[in-house]
């Protein structure tokens, strides 16, 4: 659905060329919700502007649904919905008038506009604000109105640049739910954000970009596997063990520690401050799984009360991939 090949874009700033995009290769399939993450100035917005036809690349190709951004701009604009990081709104219009205006701009027949506006208002939970002035809406509602605007012509592809920027926690949750629902509807979505936890919850794949270079593109599982395999972030497991039945029984914590440290897959073991009687087990780099820990403890005669693998967070993968830890 979206294909970038050796995409380059530079700007002449301060007497020298600034490479905003440096040979980007990227493929996003139909129906994917693709999270695009990276520091400020990494090239996320530049990529989206090229895809939307607002910028021309210096070299390379960018296509949407097989259409080239350089030669098929009008056709692309009919199938995409682009929401920039700052969406201008017409403050002196009501919500309904605002959407009616864009429905007309997209040449939607007058007889269909009422039905379509009603549909996008319901989808974005703005039906009750139909008669409200745009400038009276909260920041979160204005962002949802921006989503409604880009949906008015039922595009196949959505380009959402920082849609949750500046929103309070409740509004971010609402925005995340809306984007998740749009993904379920079969839209191909490219969404950029610095709120990494939310991307992890709603995206099917992601790309990490820094200084115009794409460091990684793939599924969340692929990102985590790459970080683990490189040893950039080691996996940790919290195991709570049963206390001995009587005072003369061997110290089960000592038994467990000795048995686990004898295995080369275990890097270190510490006490878990928040859970007295529990052990924090750090594994060596690699895809070991967790079952072997159970087997070791069972052979040592140690009974396990609880077993909690610590999930690798998207922030861990992002920080390691964008700080050169895996270069």
Short mmCIF file of C-alpha atoms in Angstrom, two decimals, residues 4-165:
data_model
loop_
_atom_site.label_atom_id
_atom_site.label_comp_id
_atom_site.label_asym_id
_atom_site.label_seq_id
_atom_site.Cartn_x
_atom_site.Cartn_y
_atom_site.Cartn_z
CA UNK A 4 9.36 4.08 -0.18
CA UNK A 5 12.55 3.26 -2.09
CA UNK A 6 15.85 5.03 -1.49
CA UNK A 7 13.91 8.17 -0.56
CA UNK A 8 16.08 11.24 -0.02
CA UNK A 9 15.19 14.79 0.92
CA UNK A 10 17.49 17.62 1.93
CA UNK A 11 17.00 21.26 2.86
CA UNK A 12 19.48 24.09 2.41
CA UNK A 13 19.86 25.53 5.92
CA UNK A 14 22.56 27.84 7.22
CA UNK A 15 24.66 27.57 4.10
CA UNK A 16 24.71 23.77 3.99
CA UNK A 17 22.51 20.85 3.04
CA UNK A 18 20.58 19.20 5.85
CA UNK A 19 19.66 15.61 5.03
CA UNK A 20 16.13 15.16 6.36
CA UNK A 21 15.75 11.73 4.72
CA UNK A 22 18.79 9.68 3.81
CA UNK A 23 17.87 6.75 1.58
CA UNK A 24 14.69 5.47 3.27
CA UNK A 25 13.36 2.05 2.23
CA UNK A 26 9.99 1.17 3.74
CA UNK A 27 6.97 -0.98 2.92
CA UNK A 28 3.59 -0.79 4.70
CA UNK A 29 1.01 -3.37 3.72
CA UNK A 30 -2.76 -2.92 3.37
CA UNK A 31 -4.59 -2.77 6.68
CA UNK A 32 -1.47 -2.19 8.77
CA UNK A 33 -1.41 0.31 11.63
CA UNK A 34 2.19 1.47 11.33
CA UNK A 35 3.77 3.42 14.18
CA UNK A 36 6.49 5.85 13.08
CA UNK A 37 8.70 6.87 15.97
CA UNK A 38 11.84 8.91 16.40
CA UNK A 39 13.20 12.07 18.04
CA UNK A 40 12.16 15.55 16.95
CA UNK A 41 13.70 16.34 13.58
CA UNK A 42 14.24 12.67 12.72
CA UNK A 43 12.29 12.87 9.44
CA UNK A 44 8.82 11.63 10.36
CA UNK A 45 6.89 14.72 9.25
CA UNK A 46 9.01 15.08 6.11
CA UNK A 47 8.12 11.53 5.10
CA UNK A 48 4.40 12.15 5.59
CA UNK A 49 4.52 15.43 3.67
CA UNK A 50 6.13 13.68 0.72
CA UNK A 51 3.48 10.96 0.81
CA UNK A 52 0.73 13.58 0.92
CA UNK A 53 2.20 15.51 -2.01
CA UNK A 54 3.13 18.62 -0.03
CA UNK A 55 6.86 18.06 -0.58
CA UNK A 56 8.88 16.65 -3.46
CA UNK A 57 11.78 14.35 -2.71
CA UNK A 58 15.24 14.96 -4.15
CA UNK A 59 15.55 11.36 -5.29
CA UNK A 60 14.01 7.95 -4.79
CA UNK A 61 10.37 6.97 -5.13
CA UNK A 62 7.28 7.12 -2.93
CA UNK A 63 4.09 5.34 -3.95
CA UNK A 64 0.67 4.91 -2.37
CA UNK A 65 -1.47 2.06 -3.67
CA UNK A 66 0.82 1.90 -6.70
CA UNK A 67 0.48 5.62 -7.46
CA UNK A 68 3.63 7.74 -7.68
CA UNK A 69 3.68 10.90 -5.56
CA UNK A 70 5.51 12.83 -8.28
CA UNK A 71 3.17 12.01 -11.16
CA UNK A 72 -0.13 10.92 -9.60
CA UNK A 73 -0.66 13.57 -6.94
CA UNK A 74 -4.35 14.19 -7.63
CA UNK A 75 -5.17 10.48 -7.58
CA UNK A 76 -3.25 9.99 -4.33
CA UNK A 77 -5.06 12.85 -2.61
CA UNK A 78 -8.36 11.13 -3.36
CA UNK A 79 -7.34 8.01 -1.43
CA UNK A 80 -5.42 9.46 1.52
CA UNK A 81 -6.39 11.45 4.58
CA UNK A 82 -3.50 13.56 5.94
CA UNK A 83 -3.61 15.12 9.39
CA UNK A 84 -0.51 17.26 10.05
CA UNK A 85 1.02 17.77 13.49
CA UNK A 86 -0.76 21.12 13.69
CA UNK A 87 -4.18 21.13 12.11
CA UNK A 88 -5.60 24.54 11.29
CA UNK A 89 -9.32 24.93 11.85
CA UNK A 90 -11.83 27.61 10.88
CA UNK A 91 -12.79 29.05 14.25
CA UNK A 92 -15.82 30.98 13.00
CA UNK A 93 -17.62 27.83 11.79
CA UNK A 94 -19.64 25.30 13.71
CA UNK A 95 -18.48 21.69 13.74
CA UNK A 96 -21.21 20.77 11.27
CA UNK A 97 -20.38 23.68 8.94
CA UNK A 98 -16.69 22.78 9.08
CA UNK A 99 -17.32 19.20 7.95
CA UNK A 100 -19.89 20.26 5.36
CA UNK A 101 -17.29 22.61 3.89
CA UNK A 102 -14.74 19.82 3.46
CA UNK A 103 -17.37 17.45 2.11
CA UNK A 104 -18.04 20.02 -0.60
CA UNK A 105 -14.30 20.52 -1.17
CA UNK A 106 -13.97 16.80 -1.84
CA UNK A 107 -16.86 17.06 -4.31
CA UNK A 108 -19.11 14.74 -2.37
CA UNK A 109 -22.62 15.04 -3.87
CA UNK A 110 -24.85 17.39 -1.89
CA UNK A 111 -27.42 14.61 -1.43
CA UNK A 112 -24.83 12.45 0.39
CA UNK A 113 -23.18 15.07 2.60
CA UNK A 114 -25.64 14.97 5.49
CA UNK A 115 -25.35 11.19 5.83
CA UNK A 116 -21.55 11.20 5.59
CA UNK A 117 -21.11 14.05 8.08
CA UNK A 118 -23.42 12.25 10.51
CA UNK A 119 -21.34 9.09 10.14
CA UNK A 120 -17.97 10.72 10.85
CA UNK A 121 -19.44 12.69 13.77
CA UNK A 122 -20.69 9.45 15.30
CA UNK A 123 -17.40 7.65 14.68
CA UNK A 124 -15.39 10.42 16.36
CA UNK A 125 -17.96 10.86 19.18
CA UNK A 126 -18.70 14.48 18.24
CA UNK A 127 -22.42 14.20 17.44
CA UNK A 128 -23.35 16.20 20.53
CA UNK A 129 -20.98 18.99 19.43
CA UNK A 130 -22.46 19.39 15.95
CA UNK A 131 -23.71 22.95 16.63
CA UNK A 132 -20.71 24.02 18.74
CA UNK A 133 -18.27 26.59 17.39
CA UNK A 134 -14.95 25.02 16.47
CA UNK A 135 -13.01 27.46 18.66
CA UNK A 136 -15.06 26.41 21.70
CA UNK A 137 -13.85 22.81 21.53
CA UNK A 138 -11.18 21.42 23.81
CA UNK A 139 -7.81 20.45 22.32
CA UNK A 140 -8.83 16.79 22.39
CA UNK A 141 -12.12 17.47 20.60
CA UNK A 142 -10.35 19.58 17.98
CA UNK A 143 -7.99 16.68 17.31
CA UNK A 144 -10.96 14.33 16.93
CA UNK A 145 -12.53 16.87 14.58
CA UNK A 146 -9.31 16.73 12.57
CA UNK A 147 -9.75 12.95 12.29
CA UNK A 148 -13.37 13.46 11.21
CA UNK A 149 -12.20 15.88 8.54
CA UNK A 150 -9.67 13.44 7.04
CA UNK A 151 -12.31 10.67 7.05
CA UNK A 152 -14.93 12.70 5.18
CA UNK A 153 -14.05 11.21 1.77
CA UNK A 154 -13.53 7.65 3.13
CA UNK A 155 -9.80 7.38 2.30
CA UNK A 156 -8.00 4.04 2.14
CA UNK A 157 -4.87 5.45 3.79
CA UNK A 158 -4.51 7.73 6.82
CA UNK A 159 -1.35 9.73 7.57
CA UNK A 160 -1.61 10.98 11.16
CA UNK A 161 1.29 13.14 12.34
CA UNK A 162 1.40 13.30 16.15
CA UNK A 163 -2.40 13.10 16.59
CA UNK A 164 -2.09 12.80 20.38
CA UNK A 165 0.26 15.77 20.77
#
